[in-house]
Coordinates of C-alpha atoms and ligand atoms in Angstrom, one line a residue:
X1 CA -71.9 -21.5 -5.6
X2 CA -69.7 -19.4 -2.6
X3 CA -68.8 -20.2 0.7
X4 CA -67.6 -18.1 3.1
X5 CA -65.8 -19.9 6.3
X6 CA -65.5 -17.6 9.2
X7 CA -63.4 -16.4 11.9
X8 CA -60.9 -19.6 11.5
X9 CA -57.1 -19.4 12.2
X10 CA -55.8 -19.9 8.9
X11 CA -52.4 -21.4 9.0
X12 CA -50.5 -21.6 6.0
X13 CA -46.7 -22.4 5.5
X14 CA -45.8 -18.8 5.9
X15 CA -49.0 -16.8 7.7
X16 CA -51.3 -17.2 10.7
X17 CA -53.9 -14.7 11.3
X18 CA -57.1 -14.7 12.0
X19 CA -59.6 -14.0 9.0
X20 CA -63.1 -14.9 7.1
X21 CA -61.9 -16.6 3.5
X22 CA -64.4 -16.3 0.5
X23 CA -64.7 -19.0 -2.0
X24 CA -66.6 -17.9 -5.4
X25 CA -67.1 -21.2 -7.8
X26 CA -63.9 -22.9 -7.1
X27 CA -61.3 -20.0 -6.5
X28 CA -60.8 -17.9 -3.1
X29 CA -61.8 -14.6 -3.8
X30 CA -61.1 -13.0 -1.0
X31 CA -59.3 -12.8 2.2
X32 CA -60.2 -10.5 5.2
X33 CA -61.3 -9.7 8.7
X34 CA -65.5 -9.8 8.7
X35 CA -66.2 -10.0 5.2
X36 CA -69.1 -8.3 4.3
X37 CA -70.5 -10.7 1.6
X38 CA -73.6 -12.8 0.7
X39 CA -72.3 -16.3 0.9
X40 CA -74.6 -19.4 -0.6
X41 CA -73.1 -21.1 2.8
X42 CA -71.3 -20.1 5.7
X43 CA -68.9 -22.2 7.7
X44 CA -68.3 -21.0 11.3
X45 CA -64.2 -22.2 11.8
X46 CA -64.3 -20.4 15.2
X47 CA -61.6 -21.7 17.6
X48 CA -60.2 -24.1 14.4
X49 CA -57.7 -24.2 12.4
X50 CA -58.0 -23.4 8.5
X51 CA -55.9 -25.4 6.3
X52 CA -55.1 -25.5 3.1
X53 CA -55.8 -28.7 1.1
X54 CA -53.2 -31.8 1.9
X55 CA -51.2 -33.0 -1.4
X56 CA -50.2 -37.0 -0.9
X57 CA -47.6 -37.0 -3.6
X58 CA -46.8 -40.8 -3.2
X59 CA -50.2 -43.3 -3.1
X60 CA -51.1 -46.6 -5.2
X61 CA -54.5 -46.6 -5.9
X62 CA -56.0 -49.8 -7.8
X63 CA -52.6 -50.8 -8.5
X64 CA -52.0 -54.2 -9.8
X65 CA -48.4 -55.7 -9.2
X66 CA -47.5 -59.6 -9.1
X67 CA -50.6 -61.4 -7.5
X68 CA -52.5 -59.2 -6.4
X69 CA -54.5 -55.3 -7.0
X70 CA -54.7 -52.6 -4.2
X71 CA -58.1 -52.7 -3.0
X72 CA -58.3 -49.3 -2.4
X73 CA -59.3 -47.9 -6.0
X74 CA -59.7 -44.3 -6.7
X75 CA -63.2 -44.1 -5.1
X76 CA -62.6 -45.9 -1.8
X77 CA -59.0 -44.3 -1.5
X78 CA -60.2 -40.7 -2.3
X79 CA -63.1 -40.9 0.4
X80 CA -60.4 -42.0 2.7
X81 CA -58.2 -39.0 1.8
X82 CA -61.0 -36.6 2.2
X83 CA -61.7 -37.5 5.6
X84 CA -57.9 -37.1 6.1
X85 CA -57.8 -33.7 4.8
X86 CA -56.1 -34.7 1.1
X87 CA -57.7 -32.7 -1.6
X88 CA -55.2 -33.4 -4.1
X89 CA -52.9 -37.0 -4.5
X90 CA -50.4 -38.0 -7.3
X91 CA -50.8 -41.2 -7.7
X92 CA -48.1 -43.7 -9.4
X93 CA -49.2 -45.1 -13.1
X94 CA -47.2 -48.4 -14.1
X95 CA -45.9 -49.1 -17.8
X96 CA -46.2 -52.3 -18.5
X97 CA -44.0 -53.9 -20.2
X98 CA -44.0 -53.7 -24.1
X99 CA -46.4 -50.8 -23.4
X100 CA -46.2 -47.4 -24.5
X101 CA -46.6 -44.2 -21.6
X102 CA -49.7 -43.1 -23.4
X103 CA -51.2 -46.6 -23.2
X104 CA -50.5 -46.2 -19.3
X105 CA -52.1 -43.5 -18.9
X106 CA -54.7 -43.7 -20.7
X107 CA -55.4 -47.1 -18.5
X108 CA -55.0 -45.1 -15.3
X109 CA -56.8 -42.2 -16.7
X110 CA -59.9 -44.8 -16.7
X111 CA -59.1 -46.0 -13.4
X112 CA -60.2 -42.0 -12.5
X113 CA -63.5 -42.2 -14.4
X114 CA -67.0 -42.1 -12.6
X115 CA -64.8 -42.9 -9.1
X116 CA -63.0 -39.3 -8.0
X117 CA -63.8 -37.3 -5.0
X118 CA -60.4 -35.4 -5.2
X119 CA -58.2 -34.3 -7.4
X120 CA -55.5 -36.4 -9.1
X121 CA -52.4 -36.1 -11.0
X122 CA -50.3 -38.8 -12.3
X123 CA -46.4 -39.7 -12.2
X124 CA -45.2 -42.4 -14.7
X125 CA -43.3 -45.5 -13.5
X126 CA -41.0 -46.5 -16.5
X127 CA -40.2 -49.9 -17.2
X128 CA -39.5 -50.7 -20.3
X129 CA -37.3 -48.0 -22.3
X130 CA -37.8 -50.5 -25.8
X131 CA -35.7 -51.5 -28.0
X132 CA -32.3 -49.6 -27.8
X133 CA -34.2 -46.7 -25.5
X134 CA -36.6 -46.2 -28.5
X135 CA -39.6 -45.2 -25.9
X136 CA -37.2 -42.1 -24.7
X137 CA -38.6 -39.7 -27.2
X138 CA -42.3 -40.3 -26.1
X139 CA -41.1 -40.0 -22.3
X140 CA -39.8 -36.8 -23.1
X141 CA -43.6 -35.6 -24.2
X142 CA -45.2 -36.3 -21.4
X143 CA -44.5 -33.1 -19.7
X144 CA -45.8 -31.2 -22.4
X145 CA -48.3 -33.3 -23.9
X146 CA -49.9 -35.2 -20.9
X147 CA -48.9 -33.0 -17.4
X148 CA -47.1 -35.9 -16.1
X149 CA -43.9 -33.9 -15.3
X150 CA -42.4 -36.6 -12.7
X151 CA -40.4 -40.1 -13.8
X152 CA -40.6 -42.9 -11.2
X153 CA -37.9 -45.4 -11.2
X154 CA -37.4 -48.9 -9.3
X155 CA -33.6 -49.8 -7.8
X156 CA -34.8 -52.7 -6.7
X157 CA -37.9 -55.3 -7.1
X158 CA -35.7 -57.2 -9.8
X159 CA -38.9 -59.1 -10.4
X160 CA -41.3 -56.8 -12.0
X161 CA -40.5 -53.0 -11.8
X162 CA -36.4 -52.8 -11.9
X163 CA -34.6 -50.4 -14.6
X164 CA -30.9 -51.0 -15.3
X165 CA -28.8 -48.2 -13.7
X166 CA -28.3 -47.4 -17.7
X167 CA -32.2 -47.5 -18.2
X168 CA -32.0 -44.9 -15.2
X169 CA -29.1 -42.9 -16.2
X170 CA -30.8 -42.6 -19.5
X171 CA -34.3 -41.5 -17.8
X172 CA -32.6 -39.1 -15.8
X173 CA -30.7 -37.5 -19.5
X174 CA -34.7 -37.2 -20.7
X175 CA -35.6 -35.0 -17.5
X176 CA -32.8 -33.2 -17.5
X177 CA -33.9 -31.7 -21.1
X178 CA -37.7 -31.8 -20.5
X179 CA -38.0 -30.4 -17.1
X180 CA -39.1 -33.4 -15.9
X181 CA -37.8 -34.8 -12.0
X182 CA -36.9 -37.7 -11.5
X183 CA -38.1 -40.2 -8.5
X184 CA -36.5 -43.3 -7.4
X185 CA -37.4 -45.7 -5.5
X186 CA -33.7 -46.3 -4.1
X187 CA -32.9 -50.2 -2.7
X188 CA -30.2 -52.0 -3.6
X189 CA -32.5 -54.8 -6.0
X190 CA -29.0 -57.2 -6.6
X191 CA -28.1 -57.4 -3.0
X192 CA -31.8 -57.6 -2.0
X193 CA -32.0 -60.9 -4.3
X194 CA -28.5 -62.0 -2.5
X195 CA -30.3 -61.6 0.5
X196 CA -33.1 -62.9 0.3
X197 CA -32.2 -66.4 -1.6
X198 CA -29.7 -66.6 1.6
X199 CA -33.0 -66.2 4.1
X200 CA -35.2 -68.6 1.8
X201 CA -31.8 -71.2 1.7
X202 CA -31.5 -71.5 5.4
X203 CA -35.5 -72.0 5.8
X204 CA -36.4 -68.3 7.1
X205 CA -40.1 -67.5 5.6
X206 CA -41.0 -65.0 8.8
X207 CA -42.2 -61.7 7.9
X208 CA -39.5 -60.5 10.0
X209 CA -37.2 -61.6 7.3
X210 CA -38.8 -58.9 4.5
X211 CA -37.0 -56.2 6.9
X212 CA -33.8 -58.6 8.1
X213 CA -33.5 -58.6 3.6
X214 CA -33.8 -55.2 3.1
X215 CA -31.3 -53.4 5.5
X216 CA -30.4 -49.9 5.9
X217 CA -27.4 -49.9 4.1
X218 CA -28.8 -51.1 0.7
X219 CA -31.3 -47.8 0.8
X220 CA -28.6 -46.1 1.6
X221 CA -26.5 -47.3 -1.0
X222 CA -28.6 -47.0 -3.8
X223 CA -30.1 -43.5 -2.0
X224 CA -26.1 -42.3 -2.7
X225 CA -26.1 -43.5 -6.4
X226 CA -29.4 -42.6 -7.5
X227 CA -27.8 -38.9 -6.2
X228 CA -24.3 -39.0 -7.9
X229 CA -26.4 -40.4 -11.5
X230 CA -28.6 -37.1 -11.5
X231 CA -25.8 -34.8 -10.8
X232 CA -24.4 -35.9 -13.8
X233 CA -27.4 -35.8 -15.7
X234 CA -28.1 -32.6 -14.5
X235 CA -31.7 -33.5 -13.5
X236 CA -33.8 -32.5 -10.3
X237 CA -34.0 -35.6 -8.0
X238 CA -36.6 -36.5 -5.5
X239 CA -35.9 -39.7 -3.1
X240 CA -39.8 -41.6 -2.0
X241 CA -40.1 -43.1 1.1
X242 CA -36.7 -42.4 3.0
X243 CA -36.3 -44.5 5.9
X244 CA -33.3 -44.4 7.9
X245 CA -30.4 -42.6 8.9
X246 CA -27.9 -44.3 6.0
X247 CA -30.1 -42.9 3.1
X248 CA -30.6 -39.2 4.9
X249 CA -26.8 -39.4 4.7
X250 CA -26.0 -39.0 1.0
X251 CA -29.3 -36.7 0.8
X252 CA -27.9 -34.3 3.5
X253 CA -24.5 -34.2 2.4
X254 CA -25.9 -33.5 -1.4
X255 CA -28.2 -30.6 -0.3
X256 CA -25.8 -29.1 1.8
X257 CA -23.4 -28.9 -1.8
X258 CA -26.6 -26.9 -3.5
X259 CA -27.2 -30.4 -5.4
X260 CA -31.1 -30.5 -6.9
X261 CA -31.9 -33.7 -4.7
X262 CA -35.1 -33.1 -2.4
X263 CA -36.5 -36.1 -0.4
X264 CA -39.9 -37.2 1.3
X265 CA -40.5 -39.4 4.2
X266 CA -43.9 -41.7 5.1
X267 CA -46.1 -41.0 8.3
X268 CA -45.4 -44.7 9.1
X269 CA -41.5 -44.7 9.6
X270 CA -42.1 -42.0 12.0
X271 CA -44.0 -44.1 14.3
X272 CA -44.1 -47.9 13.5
X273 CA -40.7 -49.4 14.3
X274 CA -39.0 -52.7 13.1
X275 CA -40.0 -54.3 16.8
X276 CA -43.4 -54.8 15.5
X277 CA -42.1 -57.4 13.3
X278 CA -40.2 -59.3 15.7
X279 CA -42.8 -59.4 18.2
X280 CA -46.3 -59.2 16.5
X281 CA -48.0 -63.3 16.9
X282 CA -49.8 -65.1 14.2
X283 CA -49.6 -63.3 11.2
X284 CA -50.3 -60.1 12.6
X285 CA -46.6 -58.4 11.4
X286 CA -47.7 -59.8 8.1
X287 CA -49.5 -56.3 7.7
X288 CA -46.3 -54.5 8.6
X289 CA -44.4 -55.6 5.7
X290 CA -44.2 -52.6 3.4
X291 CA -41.0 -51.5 1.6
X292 CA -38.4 -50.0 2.6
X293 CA -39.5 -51.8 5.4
X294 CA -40.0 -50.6 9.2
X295 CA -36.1 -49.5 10.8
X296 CA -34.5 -50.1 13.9
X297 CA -36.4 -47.0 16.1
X298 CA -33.5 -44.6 16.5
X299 CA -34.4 -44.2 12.8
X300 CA -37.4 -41.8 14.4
X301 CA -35.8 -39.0 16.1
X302 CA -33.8 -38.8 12.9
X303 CA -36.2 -38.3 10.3
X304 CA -37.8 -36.0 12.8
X305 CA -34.9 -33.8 12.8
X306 CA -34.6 -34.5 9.1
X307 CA -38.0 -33.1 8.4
X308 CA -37.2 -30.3 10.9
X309 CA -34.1 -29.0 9.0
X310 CA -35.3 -29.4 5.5
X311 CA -32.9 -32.3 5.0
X312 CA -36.4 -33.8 4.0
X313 CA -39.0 -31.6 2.2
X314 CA -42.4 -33.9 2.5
X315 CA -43.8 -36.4 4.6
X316 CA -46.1 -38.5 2.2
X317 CA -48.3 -42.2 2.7
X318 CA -47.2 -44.8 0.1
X319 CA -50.9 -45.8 0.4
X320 CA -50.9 -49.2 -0.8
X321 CA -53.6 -51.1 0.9
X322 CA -54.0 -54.7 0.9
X323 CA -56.7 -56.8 2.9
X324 CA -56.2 -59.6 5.9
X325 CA -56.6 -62.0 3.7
X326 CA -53.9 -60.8 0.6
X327 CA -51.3 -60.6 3.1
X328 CA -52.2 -64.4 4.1
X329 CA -50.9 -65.0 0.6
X330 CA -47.3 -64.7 2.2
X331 CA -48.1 -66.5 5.5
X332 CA -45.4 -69.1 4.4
X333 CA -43.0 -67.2 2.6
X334 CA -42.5 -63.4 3.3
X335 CA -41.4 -62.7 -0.7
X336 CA -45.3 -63.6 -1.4
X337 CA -46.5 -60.7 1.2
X338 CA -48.1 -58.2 -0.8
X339 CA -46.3 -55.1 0.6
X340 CA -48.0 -51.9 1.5
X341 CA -50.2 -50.6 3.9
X342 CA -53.2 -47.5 4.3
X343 CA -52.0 -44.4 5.4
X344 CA -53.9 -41.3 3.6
X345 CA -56.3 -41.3 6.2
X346 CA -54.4 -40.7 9.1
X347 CA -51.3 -39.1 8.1
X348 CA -52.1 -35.2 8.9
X349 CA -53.6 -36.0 12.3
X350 CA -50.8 -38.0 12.9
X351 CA -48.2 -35.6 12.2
X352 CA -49.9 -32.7 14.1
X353 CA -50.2 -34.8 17.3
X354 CA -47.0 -36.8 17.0
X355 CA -45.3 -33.7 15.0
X356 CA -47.2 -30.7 16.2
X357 CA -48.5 -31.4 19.8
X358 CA -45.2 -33.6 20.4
X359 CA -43.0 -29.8 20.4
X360 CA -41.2 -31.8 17.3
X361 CA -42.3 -29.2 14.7
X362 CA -43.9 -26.3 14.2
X363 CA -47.5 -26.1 12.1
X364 CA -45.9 -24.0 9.5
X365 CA -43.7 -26.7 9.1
X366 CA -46.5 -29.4 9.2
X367 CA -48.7 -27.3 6.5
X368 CA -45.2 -27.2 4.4
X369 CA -44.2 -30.8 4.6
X370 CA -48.2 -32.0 3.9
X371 CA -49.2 -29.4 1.3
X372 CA -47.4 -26.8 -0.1
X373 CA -43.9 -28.7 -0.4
X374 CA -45.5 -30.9 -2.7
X375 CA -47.8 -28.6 -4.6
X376 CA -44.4 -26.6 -5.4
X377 CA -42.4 -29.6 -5.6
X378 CA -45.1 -31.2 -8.1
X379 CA -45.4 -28.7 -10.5
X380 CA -49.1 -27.5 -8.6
X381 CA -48.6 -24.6 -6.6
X382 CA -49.8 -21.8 -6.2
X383 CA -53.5 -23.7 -7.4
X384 CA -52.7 -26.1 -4.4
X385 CA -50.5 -26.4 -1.3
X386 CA -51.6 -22.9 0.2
X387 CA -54.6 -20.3 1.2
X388 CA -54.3 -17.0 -1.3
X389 CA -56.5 -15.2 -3.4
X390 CA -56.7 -16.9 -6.8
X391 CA -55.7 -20.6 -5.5
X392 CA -58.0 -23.0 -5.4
X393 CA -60.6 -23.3 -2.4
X394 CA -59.4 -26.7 -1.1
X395 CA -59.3 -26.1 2.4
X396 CA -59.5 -28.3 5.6
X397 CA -61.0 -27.0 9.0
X398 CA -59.2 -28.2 11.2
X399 CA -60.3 -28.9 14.6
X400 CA -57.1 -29.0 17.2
X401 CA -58.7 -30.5 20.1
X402 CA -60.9 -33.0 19.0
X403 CA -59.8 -36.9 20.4
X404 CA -60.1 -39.2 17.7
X405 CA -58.7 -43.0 18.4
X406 CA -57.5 -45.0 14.6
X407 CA -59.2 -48.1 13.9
X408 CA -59.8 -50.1 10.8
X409 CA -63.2 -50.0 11.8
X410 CA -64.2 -46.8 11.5
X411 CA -61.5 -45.9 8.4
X412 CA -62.7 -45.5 5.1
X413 CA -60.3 -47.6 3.3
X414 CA -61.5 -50.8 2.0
X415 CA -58.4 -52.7 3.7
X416 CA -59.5 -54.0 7.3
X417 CA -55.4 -53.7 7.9
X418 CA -54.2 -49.8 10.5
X419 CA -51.1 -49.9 10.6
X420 CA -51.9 -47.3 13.8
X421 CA -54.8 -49.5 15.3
X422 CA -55.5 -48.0 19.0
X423 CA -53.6 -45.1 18.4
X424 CA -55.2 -41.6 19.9
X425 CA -54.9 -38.8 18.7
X426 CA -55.8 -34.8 19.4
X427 CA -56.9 -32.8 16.4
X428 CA -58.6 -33.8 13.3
X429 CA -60.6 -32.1 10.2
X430 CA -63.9 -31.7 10.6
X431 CA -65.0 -29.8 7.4
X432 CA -63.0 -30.5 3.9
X433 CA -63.6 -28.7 1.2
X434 CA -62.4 -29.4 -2.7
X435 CA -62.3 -26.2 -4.9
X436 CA -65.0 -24.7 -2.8
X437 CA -67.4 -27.8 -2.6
X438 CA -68.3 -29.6 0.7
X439 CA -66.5 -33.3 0.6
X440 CA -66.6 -33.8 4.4
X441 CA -68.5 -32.3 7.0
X442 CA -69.7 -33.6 10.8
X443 CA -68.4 -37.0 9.5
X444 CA -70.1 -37.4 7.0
X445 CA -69.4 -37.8 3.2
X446 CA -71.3 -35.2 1.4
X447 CA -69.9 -34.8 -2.3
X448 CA -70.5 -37.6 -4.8
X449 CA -67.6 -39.5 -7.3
X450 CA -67.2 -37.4 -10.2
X451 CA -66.1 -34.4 -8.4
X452 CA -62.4 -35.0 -8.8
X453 CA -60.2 -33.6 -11.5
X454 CA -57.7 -34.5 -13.1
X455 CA -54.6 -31.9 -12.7
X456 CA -52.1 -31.4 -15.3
X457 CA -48.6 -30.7 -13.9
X458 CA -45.9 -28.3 -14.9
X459 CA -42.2 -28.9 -15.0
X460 CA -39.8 -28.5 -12.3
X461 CA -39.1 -25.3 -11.6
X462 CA -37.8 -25.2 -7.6
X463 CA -33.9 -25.0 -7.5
X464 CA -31.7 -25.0 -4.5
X465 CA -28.8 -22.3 -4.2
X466 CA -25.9 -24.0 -5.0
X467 CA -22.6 -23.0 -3.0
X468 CA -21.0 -21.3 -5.7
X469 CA -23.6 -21.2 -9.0
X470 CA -23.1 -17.6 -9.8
X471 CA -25.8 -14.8 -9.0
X472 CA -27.2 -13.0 -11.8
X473 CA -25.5 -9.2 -10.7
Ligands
URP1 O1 -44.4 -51.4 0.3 C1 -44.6 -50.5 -0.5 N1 -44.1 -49.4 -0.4 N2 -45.4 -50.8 -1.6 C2 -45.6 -49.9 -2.7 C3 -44.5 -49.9 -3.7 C4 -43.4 -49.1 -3.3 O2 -42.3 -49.5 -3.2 O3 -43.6 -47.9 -3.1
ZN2 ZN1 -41.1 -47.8 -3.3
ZN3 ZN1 -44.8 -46.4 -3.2

């Protein structure tokens, strides 16, 4: 099978020319102005955009945790990726406790099976290190032996997914020697639990009270010492789902010292604000409740600059849909709020109009920040995250002036929750392609579960310049 897509504006993080790209099987082949070759199919990208693939590097697909699983599972969340442009997601896979990592992933692995559109890999969330650390050997295989080159760990969520700041410190020894980098999840769990059994005390069960729990300052507190505990280490650190100003701090001031820390915000702390949970009737803020939770909206202009600078490398999802009626499970006590929310639909035509349209950033930037930061960050690129001869065909054409309004009722998540309901928006893919095979075209799904691959990762290998690390001569 080839496909040839023609006379598109192909935008990558570093190019933008005009050109005709030719896909043979699943590679791109060839790159040019009026190619002269017999395609099977031809796509006419006049006057659009062409993309390459998005990479979601942070989404919970069929994730059960406490009462309740995601309901988005790797078929409904993939075919809400692919009309979103994502070709390629790394998707978080839980230990369980008492478990071993290839019990985990051999669970998510089957999660996969019969169900993907697009392409997956897998980071591990450790939770249990055994007896005395006795599971650190295996974790140090699994770069090697199962392309899961990333380590999630939980600050916070004392409940169910914590690690000890020795469990972490220990995690962070493993990466250091496998090539492995390590994510956090950076909150402040002991002050959180404080917090929150001081809300619960003086009769506070609003969903309002998830965010009044969870302030700034314990992200940005934990943010800092997640930093300092992989400088130690040695090991490559990556910060999920920064929110605010008092986490960007530490991140900033690390970076700016040649420290490996590199960081990734959400689509949703761009644009939904901590308001909405103040003012939002019924139960309605019930589906804003998603961790770190919405900020005071100053929080916006700086993680717009942050993106802007490089301070922050990757704007991700968190996809982690719940339904109405899940979230009603908390409707008298915000700790039983299952908390998540959609995004992987939504988040590139979000960040063009808000990022790209709104003069915030530029679409090199955009195409860096939603594909080829985490291709390269994720041990993928050059196979994803850009448009070159040899890389995979997963492309997006992208159509910049098509008006497109967000509504649960046309998404293709299974959750009836948007967390951008009403909002319109200029510029949207109209044709996705997965190494060289139609998934999406005139809105319509056209590619069946099964084409999705699993992708096996390699280690770590971007670097800052640190001020002062010597220069080979
Ligand atoms: O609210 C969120 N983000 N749910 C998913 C788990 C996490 O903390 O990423
Ligand atoms: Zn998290
Ligand atoms: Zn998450």
């Amino acid at each position: 099978m080839s496909v040839l897509i023609k006379g598109g504006r192909i935008v990558t993080a570093t190019d933008d020319f005009v050109a005709d790209v030719y896909a043979e099987g699943e590679r791109i082949v060839s790159i040019g102005e009026s190619l002269e070759v017999d395609a099977d199919r031809v796509i006419d990208a006049t006057g659009k955009y062409v993309l390459p693939g998005c990479v979601d590097p942070h989404t919970h697909l069929d994730m059960p945790w406490r009462a309740k699983t995601t309901v988005d599972d790797f078929y409904h969340g993939h075919v809400a990726a692919a009309f979103g442009g994502t070709t390629t997601h790394v998707d978080f896979c839980i230990q369980a406790k008492g478990q071993s990592f290839a019990e985990a992933l051999e669970t998510w692995h089957a999660k996969r099976e019969g169900k993907a559109l697009i392409d997956s890999g897998f980071h591990i969330i450790v939770t249990d290190l055994g007896e005395d650390g006795s599971r650190l050997e295996e974790l140090a295989t699994l770069p090697s032996e199962h392309g899961v080159s990333s380590y999630k760990l939980f600050m916070a969520y004392n409940d169910s997914l914590r690690i000890s700041d020795e469990g972490l410190f220990q995690v962070m020894q493993v990466a250091a020697r496998t090539g492995a980098c390590v994510m956090v999840h950076a909150e402040n769990g002991d002050a959180i639990e404080v917090l929150v059994a001081e809300a619960i005390a003086a009769g506070h069960t609003d969903p309002i009270y998830h965010a009044l729990t969870r302030p700034p300052e314990v992200e940005g507190e934990a943010t800092n010492r997640a930093i300092q505990l992989a400088h130690v280490a040695g090991c490559p650190l990556y910060v999920v789902h920064v929110s605010c100003e008092e986490a960007l701090e530490p991140i900033r001031t690390a970076r700016r010292k040649g420290w490996d820390v590199w960081a990734e915000t959400c689509t949703q702390y761009f644009l939904v604000d901590v308001s909405y949970l103040e003012r939002l009737d019924g139960f309605e803020a019930g589906n804003y409740v998603y961790t770190p939770p919405p900020r005071p909206k100053a929080n916006q202009e700086a993680l717009w600059e942050a993106v802007r600078t490089d301070d922050l490398q990757v704007v991700s999802t968190d996809h982690c849909a719940y339904t109405r009626e899940q979230k009603l499970l908390g409707k008298d006590d915000f700790r039983a709020i299952p908390n998540g929310a959609p995004g992987m639909e939504n988040r590139l035509e979000l960040i063009h109009h808000f990022g790209v349209r709104g003069g915030r950033i530029t679409l090199h930037r955009m195409v860096e920040l939603l594909s080829t930061n985490p291709a390269k960050l994720f041990g993928m690129y050059p196979k994803k995250g850009t448009i070159a001869i040899g890389s995979d065909a997963d492309l997006v054409v992208f159509d910049p002036e098509k008006r497109h309004t967000i509504s649960a009722a046309t998404h293709h998540s299974a959750s009836d929750i948007n967390i951008y309901e009403g909002t319109e928006v200029v510029g949207a893919p109209e044709t996705v392609l997965l190494r060289g095979q139609v998934l999406v075209e005139g809105g319509e799904l056209v590619a069946a579960p099964g084409s999705g691959q699993f992708v096996a990762r390699a280690r770590f290998r971007e670097r800052l310049p640190a001020a002062g690390r010597a220069v080979a001569a």
